[in-house]
C-alpha positions as YAML, in Angstrom:
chain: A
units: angstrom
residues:
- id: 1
  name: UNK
  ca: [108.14, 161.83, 55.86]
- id: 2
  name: UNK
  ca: [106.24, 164.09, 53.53]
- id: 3
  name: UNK
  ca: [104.91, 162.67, 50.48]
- id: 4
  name: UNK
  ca: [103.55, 164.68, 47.11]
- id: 5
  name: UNK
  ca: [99.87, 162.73, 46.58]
- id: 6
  name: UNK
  ca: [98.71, 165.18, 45.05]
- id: 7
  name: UNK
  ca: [97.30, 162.40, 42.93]
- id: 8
  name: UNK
  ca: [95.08, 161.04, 44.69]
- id: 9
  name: UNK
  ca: [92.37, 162.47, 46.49]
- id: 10
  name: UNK
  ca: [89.21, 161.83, 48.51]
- id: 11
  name: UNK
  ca: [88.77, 158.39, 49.49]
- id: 12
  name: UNK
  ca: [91.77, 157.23, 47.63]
- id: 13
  name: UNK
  ca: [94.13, 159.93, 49.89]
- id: 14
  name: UNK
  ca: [91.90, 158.35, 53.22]
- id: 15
  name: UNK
  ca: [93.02, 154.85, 51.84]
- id: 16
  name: UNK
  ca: [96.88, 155.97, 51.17]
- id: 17
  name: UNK
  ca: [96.91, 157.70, 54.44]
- id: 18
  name: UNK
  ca: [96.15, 154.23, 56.31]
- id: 19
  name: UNK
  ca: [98.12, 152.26, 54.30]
- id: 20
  name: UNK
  ca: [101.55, 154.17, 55.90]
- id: 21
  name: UNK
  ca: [100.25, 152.65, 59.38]
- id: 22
  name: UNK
  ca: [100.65, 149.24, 58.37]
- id: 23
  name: UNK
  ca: [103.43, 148.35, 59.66]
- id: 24
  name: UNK
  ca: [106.66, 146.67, 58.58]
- id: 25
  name: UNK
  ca: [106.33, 142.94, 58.33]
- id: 26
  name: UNK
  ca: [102.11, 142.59, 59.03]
- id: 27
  name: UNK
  ca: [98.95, 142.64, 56.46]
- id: 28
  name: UNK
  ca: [95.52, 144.17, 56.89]
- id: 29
  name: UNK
  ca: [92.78, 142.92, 54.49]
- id: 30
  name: UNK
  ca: [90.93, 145.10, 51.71]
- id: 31
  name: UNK
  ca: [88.21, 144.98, 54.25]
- id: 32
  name: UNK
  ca: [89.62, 145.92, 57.22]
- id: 33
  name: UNK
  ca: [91.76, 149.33, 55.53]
- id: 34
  name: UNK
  ca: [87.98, 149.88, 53.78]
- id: 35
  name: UNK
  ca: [86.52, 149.97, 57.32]
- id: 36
  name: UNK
  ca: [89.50, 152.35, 58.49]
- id: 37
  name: UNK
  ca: [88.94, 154.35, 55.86]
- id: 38
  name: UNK
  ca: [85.43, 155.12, 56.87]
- id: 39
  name: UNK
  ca: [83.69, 152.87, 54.56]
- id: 40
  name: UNK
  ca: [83.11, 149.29, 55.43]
- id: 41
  name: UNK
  ca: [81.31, 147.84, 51.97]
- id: 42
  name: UNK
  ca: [84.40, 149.82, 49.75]
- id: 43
  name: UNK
  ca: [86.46, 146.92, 49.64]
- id: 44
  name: UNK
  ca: [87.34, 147.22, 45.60]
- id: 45
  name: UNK
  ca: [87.70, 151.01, 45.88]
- id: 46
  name: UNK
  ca: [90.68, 150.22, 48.08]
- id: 47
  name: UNK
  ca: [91.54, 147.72, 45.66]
- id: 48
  name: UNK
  ca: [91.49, 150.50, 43.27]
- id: 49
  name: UNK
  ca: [93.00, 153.07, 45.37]
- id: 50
  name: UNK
  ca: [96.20, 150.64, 45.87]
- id: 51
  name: UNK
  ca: [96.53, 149.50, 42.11]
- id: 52
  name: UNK
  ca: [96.53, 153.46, 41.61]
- id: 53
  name: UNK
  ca: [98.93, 153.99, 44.41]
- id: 54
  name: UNK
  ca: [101.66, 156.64, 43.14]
- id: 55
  name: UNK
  ca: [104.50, 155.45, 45.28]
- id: 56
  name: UNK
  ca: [103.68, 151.42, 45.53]
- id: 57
  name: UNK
  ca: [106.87, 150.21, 47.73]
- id: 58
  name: UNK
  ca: [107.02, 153.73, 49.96]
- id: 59
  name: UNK
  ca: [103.37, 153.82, 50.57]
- id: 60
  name: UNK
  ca: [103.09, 149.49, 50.83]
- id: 61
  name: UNK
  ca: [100.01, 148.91, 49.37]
- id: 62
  name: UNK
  ca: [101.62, 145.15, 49.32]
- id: 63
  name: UNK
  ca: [100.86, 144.50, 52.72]
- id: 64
  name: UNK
  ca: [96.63, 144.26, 51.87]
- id: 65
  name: UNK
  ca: [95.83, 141.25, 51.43]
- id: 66
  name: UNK
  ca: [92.26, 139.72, 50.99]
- id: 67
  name: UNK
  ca: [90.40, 138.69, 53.96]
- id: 68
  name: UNK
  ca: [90.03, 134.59, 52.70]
- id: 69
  name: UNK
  ca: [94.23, 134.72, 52.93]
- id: 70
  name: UNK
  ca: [95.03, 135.24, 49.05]
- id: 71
  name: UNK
  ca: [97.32, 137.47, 48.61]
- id: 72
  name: UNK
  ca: [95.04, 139.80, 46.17]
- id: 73
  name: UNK
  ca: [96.70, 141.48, 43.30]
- id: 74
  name: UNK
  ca: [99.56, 144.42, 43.01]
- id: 75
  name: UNK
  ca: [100.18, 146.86, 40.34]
- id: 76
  name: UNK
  ca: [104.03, 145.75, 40.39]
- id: 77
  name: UNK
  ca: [102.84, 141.81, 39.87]
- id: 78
  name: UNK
  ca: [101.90, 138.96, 42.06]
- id: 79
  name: UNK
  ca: [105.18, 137.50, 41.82]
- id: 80
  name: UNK
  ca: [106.54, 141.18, 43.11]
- id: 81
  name: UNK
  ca: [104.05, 141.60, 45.91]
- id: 82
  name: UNK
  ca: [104.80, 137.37, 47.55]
- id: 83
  name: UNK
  ca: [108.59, 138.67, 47.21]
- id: 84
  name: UNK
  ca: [107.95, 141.94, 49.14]
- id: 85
  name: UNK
  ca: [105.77, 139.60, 51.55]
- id: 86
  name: UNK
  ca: [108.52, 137.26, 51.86]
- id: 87
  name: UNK
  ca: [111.11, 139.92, 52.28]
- id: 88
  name: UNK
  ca: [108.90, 141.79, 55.18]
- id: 89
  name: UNK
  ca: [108.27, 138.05, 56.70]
- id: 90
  name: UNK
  ca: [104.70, 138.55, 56.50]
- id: 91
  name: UNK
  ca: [104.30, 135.24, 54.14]
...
């Protein structure tokens, strides 16, 4: 599907661009999408780049989680992001 992120760009884009290939129903940890992304040690950039994610639910930013199993946070709420976990049976 083509998507207008035109809004992001740079490492933020890199970050979006991995987030589509997590896949329905699994997780991947700020640290491992930062290492995807080409840079290991940018673990709160991708933090960033999902709390600015234009399109939160199409592009899931919900499936990162943090690498010690917390959940981490999600620009639509915690509360949101456990439901969206819940309804993807990844939690």
């Amino acid at each position: 599907m083509d998507l207008d992120l035109r809004l992001a760009s740079r490492f933020r884009l890199t970050v979006l661009e991995h987030l589509r290939e997590i896949p329905y129903g699994g997780t991947a940890s700020y640290a491992a999408v930062a290492a995807l992304a080409g840079s290991p040690r940018a673990v709160r950039a991708v933090g960033t780049a999902c709390a600015t994610n234009p399109l939160p639910v199409v592009i899931p930013c919900h499936r990162v989680v943090r690498s010690d199993g917390g959940i981490g946070r999600y620009v639509g709420g915690d509360d949101a992001k456990r439901t969206l976990l819940r309804l993807e049976g990844a939690i």
